[in-house]
XYZ file of C-alpha atoms in Angstrom:
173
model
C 91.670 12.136 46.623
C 91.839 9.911 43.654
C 89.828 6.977 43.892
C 91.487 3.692 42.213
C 91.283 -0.136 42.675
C 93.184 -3.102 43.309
C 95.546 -3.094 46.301
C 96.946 0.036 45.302
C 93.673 2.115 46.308
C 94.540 0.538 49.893
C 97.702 2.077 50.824
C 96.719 5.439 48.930
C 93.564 5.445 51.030
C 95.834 4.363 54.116
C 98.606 7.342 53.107
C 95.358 9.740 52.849
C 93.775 8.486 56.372
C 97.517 9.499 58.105
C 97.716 12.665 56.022
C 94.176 13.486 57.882
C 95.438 12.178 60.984
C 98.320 14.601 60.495
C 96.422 17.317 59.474
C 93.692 16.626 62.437
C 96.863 16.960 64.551
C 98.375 20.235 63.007
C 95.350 22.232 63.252
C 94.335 21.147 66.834
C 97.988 22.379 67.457
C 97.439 25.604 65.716
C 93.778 26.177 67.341
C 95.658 25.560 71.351
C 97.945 28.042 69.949
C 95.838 30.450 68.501
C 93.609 30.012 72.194
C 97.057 30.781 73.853
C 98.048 33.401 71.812
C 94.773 35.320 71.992
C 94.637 34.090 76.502
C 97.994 36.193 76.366
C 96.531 39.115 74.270
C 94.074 39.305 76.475
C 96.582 39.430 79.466
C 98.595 41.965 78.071
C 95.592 44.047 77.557
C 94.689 43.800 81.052
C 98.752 44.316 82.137
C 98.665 47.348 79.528
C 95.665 48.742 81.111
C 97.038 48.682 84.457
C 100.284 49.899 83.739
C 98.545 52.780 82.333
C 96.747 53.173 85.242
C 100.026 53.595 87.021
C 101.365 55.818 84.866
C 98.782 58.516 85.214
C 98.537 58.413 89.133
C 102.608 58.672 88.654
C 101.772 61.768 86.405
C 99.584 63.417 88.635
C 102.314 63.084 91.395
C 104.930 64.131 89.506
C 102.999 67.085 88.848
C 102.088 67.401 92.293
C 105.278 67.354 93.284
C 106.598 69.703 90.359
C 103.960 72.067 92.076
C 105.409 72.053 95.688
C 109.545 72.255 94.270
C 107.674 75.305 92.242
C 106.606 76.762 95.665
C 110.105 75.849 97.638
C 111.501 77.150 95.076
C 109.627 80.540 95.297
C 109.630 80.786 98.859
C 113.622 80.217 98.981
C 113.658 83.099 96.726
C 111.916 84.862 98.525
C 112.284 84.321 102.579
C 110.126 85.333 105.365
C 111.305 88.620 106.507
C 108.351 88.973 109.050
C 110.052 85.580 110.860
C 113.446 87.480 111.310
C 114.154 88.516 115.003
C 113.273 92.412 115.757
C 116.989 92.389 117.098
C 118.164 92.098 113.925
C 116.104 94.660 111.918
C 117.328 96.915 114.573
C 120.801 96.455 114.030
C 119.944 96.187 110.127
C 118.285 99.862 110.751
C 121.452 101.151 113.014
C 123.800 100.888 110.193
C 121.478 103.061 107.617
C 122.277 106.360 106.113
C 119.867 108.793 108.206
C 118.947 110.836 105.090
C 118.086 108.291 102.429
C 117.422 104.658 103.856
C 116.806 105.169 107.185
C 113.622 107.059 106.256
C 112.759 104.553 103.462
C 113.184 101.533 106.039
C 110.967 103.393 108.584
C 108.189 103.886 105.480
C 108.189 100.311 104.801
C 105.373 98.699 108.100
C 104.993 100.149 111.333
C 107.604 97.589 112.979
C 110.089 99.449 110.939
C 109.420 102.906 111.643
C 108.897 101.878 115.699
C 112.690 100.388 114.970
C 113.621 103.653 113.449
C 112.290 105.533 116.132
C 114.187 103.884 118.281
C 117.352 104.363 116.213
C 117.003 108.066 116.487
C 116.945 107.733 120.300
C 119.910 106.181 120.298
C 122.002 108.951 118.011
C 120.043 111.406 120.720
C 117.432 112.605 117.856
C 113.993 113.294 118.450
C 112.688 113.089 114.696
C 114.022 112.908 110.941
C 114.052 115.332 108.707
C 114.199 114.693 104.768
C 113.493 116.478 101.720
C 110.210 115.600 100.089
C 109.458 115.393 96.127
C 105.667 115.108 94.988
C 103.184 115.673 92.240
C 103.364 114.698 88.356
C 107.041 114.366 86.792
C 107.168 116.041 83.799
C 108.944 114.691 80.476
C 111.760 115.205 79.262
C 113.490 114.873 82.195
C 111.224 113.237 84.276
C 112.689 115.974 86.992
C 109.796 117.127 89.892
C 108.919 120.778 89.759
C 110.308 123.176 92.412
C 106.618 124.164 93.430
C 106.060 120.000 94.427
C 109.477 120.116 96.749
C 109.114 119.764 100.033
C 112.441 120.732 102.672
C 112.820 118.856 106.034
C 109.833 116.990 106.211
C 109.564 114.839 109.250
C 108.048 111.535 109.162
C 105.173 112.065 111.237
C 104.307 114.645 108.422
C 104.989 111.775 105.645
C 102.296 109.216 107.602
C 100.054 112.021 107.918
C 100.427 112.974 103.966
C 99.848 109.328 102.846
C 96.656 108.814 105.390
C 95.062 112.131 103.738
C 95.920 110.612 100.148
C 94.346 107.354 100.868
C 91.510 108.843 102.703
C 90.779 111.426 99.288
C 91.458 108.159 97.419
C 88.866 106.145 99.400
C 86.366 109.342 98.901
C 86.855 109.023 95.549
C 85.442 105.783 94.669
């Protein structure tokens, strides 16, 4: 500051000594701030960084469980028709059309076609007859030629026609 003399350099030099105290005063005031701002920077980093933690092992279980409603969700859709009683399939199989489904159902696993053996017994038939279609369809009409239709066909003859293709198809390759 300005330098003068007489008694009036006193009490400038005494207003310049409390403007220092004052200013010594602000800035130790602004430096504990700044150190507290910059302590709770530092916490929030560390807060922030295990928050974010969280968050991805929360993502990784959400998409855990996303993954098993996927697979309820499938397997409601589609239920376990091995797990249904053989009671059932038989009375399922006793209310069939002979000619169409009864012959499809039996074509389906063994179980079925032991179930629709046993449905025959029980109308007093020994075997099922049904008319047979094979070889290429031909465009336009996608209709099988006469010369690839077979008349009453049993199923024993239908198990033995698909071994013999799979067994020419398993010479094959």
């Amino acid at each position: 500051k300005r330098q003068r003399a007489g008694p009036e350099a006193a009490t400038e030099a005494t207003v310049t000594l409390q403007e220092s105290f004052d200013l010594a005063g602000k800035l130790a005031i602004a430096e504990r701030r700044q150190a507290y701002q910059e302590r709770r920077v530092e916490e929030l980093k560390a807060q922030l960084r295990e928050e974010e933690g969280q968050l991805q092992a929360w993502q990784k279980e959400r998409e855990r469980v996303s993954r098993d409603v996927e697979v309820m969700r499938a397997s409601e859709w589609s239920p376990a028709w091995s797990e249904l009683p053989t009671a059932l399939w038989e009375r399922i199989a006793g209310q069939l059309d002979e000619e169409k489904a009864l012959f499809s159902f039996a074509m389906t696993c063994r179980r079925f076609r032991a179930m629709q053996k046993r449905v025959l017994e029980s109308r007093g038939k020994e075997t099922m007859r049904s008319k047979v279609s094979a070889g290429p369809y031909e465009p336009p009409n996608w209709k099988v030629p006469e010369a690839y239709t077979y008349d009453d066909v049993s199923a024993d003859w239908c198990e033995w026609a698909y071994a013999e293709a799979e067994r020419e198809e398993g010479q094959k390759t």
